[in-house]
XYZ file of C-alpha atoms in Angstrom:
156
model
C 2.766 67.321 -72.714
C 2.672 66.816 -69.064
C -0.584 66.110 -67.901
C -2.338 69.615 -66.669
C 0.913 71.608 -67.756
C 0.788 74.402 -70.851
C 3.883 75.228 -72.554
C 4.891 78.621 -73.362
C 4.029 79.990 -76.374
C 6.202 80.426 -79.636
C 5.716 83.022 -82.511
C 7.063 82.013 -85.577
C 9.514 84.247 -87.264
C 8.976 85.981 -90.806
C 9.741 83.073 -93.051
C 8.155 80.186 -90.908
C 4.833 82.854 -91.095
C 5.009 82.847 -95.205
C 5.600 79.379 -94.589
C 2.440 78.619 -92.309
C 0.502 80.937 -94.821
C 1.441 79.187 -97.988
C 0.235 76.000 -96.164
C -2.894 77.557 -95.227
C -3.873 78.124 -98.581
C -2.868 75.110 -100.289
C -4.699 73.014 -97.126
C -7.966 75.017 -97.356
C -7.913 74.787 -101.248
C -7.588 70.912 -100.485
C -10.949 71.035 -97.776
C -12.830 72.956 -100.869
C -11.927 70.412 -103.476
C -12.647 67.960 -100.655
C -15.287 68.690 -98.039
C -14.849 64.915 -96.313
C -11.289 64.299 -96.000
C -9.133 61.506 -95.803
C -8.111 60.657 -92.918
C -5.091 59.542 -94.489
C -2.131 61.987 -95.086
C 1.108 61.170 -96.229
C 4.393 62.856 -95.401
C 6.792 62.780 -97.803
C 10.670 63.863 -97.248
C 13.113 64.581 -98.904
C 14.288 61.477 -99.473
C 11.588 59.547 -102.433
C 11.982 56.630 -100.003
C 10.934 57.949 -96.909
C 7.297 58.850 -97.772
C 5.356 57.397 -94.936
C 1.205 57.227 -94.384
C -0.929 58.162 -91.325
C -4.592 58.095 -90.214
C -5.077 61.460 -89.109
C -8.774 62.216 -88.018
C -10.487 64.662 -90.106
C -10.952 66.830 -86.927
C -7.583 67.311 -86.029
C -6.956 67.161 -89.781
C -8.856 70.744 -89.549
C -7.618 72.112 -86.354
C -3.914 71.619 -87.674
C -5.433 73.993 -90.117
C -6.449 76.535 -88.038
C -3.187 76.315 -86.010
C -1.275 77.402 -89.108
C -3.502 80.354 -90.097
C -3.256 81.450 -86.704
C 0.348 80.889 -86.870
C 0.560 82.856 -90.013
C -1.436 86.031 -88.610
C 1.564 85.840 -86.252
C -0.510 84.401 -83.185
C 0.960 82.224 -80.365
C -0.719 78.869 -80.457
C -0.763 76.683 -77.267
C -2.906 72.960 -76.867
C -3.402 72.229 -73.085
C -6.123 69.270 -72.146
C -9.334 71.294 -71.050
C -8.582 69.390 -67.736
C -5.293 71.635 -67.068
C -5.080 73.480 -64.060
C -3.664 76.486 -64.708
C -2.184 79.133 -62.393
C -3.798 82.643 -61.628
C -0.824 83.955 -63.896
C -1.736 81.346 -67.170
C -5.217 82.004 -66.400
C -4.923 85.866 -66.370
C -2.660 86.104 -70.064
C -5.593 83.630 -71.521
C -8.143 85.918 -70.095
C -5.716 89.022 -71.094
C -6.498 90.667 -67.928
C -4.400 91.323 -65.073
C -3.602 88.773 -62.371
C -5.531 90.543 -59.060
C -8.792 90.991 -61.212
C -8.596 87.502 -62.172
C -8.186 86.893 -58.507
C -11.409 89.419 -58.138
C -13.391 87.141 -60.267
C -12.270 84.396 -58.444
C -13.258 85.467 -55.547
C -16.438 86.738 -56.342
C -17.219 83.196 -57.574
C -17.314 84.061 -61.004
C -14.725 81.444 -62.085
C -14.538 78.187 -59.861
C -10.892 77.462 -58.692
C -9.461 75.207 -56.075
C -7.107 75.981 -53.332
C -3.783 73.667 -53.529
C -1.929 74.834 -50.319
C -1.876 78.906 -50.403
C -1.767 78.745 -54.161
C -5.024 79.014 -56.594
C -5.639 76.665 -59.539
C -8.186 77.401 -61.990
C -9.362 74.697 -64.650
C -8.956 75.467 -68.581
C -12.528 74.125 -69.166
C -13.593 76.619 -66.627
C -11.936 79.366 -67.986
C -13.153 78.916 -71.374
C -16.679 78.337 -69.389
C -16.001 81.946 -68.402
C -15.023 83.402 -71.319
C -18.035 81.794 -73.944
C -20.596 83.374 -70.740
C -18.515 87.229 -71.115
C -18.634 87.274 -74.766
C -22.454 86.236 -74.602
C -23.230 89.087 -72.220
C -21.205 91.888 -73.807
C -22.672 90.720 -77.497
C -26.288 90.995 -75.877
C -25.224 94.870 -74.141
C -23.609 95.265 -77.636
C -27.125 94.497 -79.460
C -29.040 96.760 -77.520
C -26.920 99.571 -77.440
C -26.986 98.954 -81.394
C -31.421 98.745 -80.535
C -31.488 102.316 -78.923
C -29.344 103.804 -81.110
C -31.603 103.234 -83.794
C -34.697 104.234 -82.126
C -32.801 107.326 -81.526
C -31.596 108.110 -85.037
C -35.621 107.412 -85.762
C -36.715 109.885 -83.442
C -35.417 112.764 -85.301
């Protein structure tokens, strides 16, 4: 991958799906049996000859993991560098809002972006920066909605 570029996204069709779940079973069986993988995984074709070793790091051992599952609940999967720049567009779908209210929270400073002639460009890590501070602040409106709700119900 290009460096800063994201590539569209790709669903799977019915039998890769069964495919990618199958996988996800028999790999997360494997991580239960084995809590400290290998980092060594072998692929073996077809062919009894062409079995072939590589280091794999236990981390990305784990993420291939949870690429398949996602890939088997019939999720897109993309892997951009946190360092892409993305455009208001890319940033927008990952946000799943529309494209002028992600220019809204650009403007209103909520999400830094640079300027690269008339054109925004908005960094993944910042996004995500974004994203991990919304979710924190509508799980702590969430919790005390949940609060006076039950001070409420006692009330009665």
């Amino acid at each position: 991958m290009a460096q800063g570029s994201v590539r569209e996204l790709e669903l799977l069709d019915e039998h890769g799906a069964e495919q990618a779940a199958d996988a996800v079973e028999q790999l997360t069986a494997f991580l239960r049996a084995h809590p400290t993988p290998t980092t060594h995984v072998q692929l073996v074709s077809e062919d009894p000859d062409g079995a072939t070793r590589i280091v794999v790091p236990s981390v990305a051992f784990r993420f291939f993991v949870d690429v398949l599952a996602e890939l088997a609940n019939g999720n897109a999967v993309t892997v951009a560098p946190v360092h892409a720049e993305l455009t208001t567009q890319q940033a927008a779908d990952i946000l799943n809002v529309s494209r002028p209210y992600l220019v809204k929270l650009l403007d209103e400073r909520e999400i830094p972006y640079r300027r690269v002639g008339n054109r925004r460009k908005v960094l993944l890590v910042d996004l995500v920066e974004y994203k991990r501070r919304d979710e924190a602040m509508r799980r702590e409106i969430a919790d005390e909605l949940t609060r006076e709700a039950q001070e409420i119900a006692q009330s009665y």
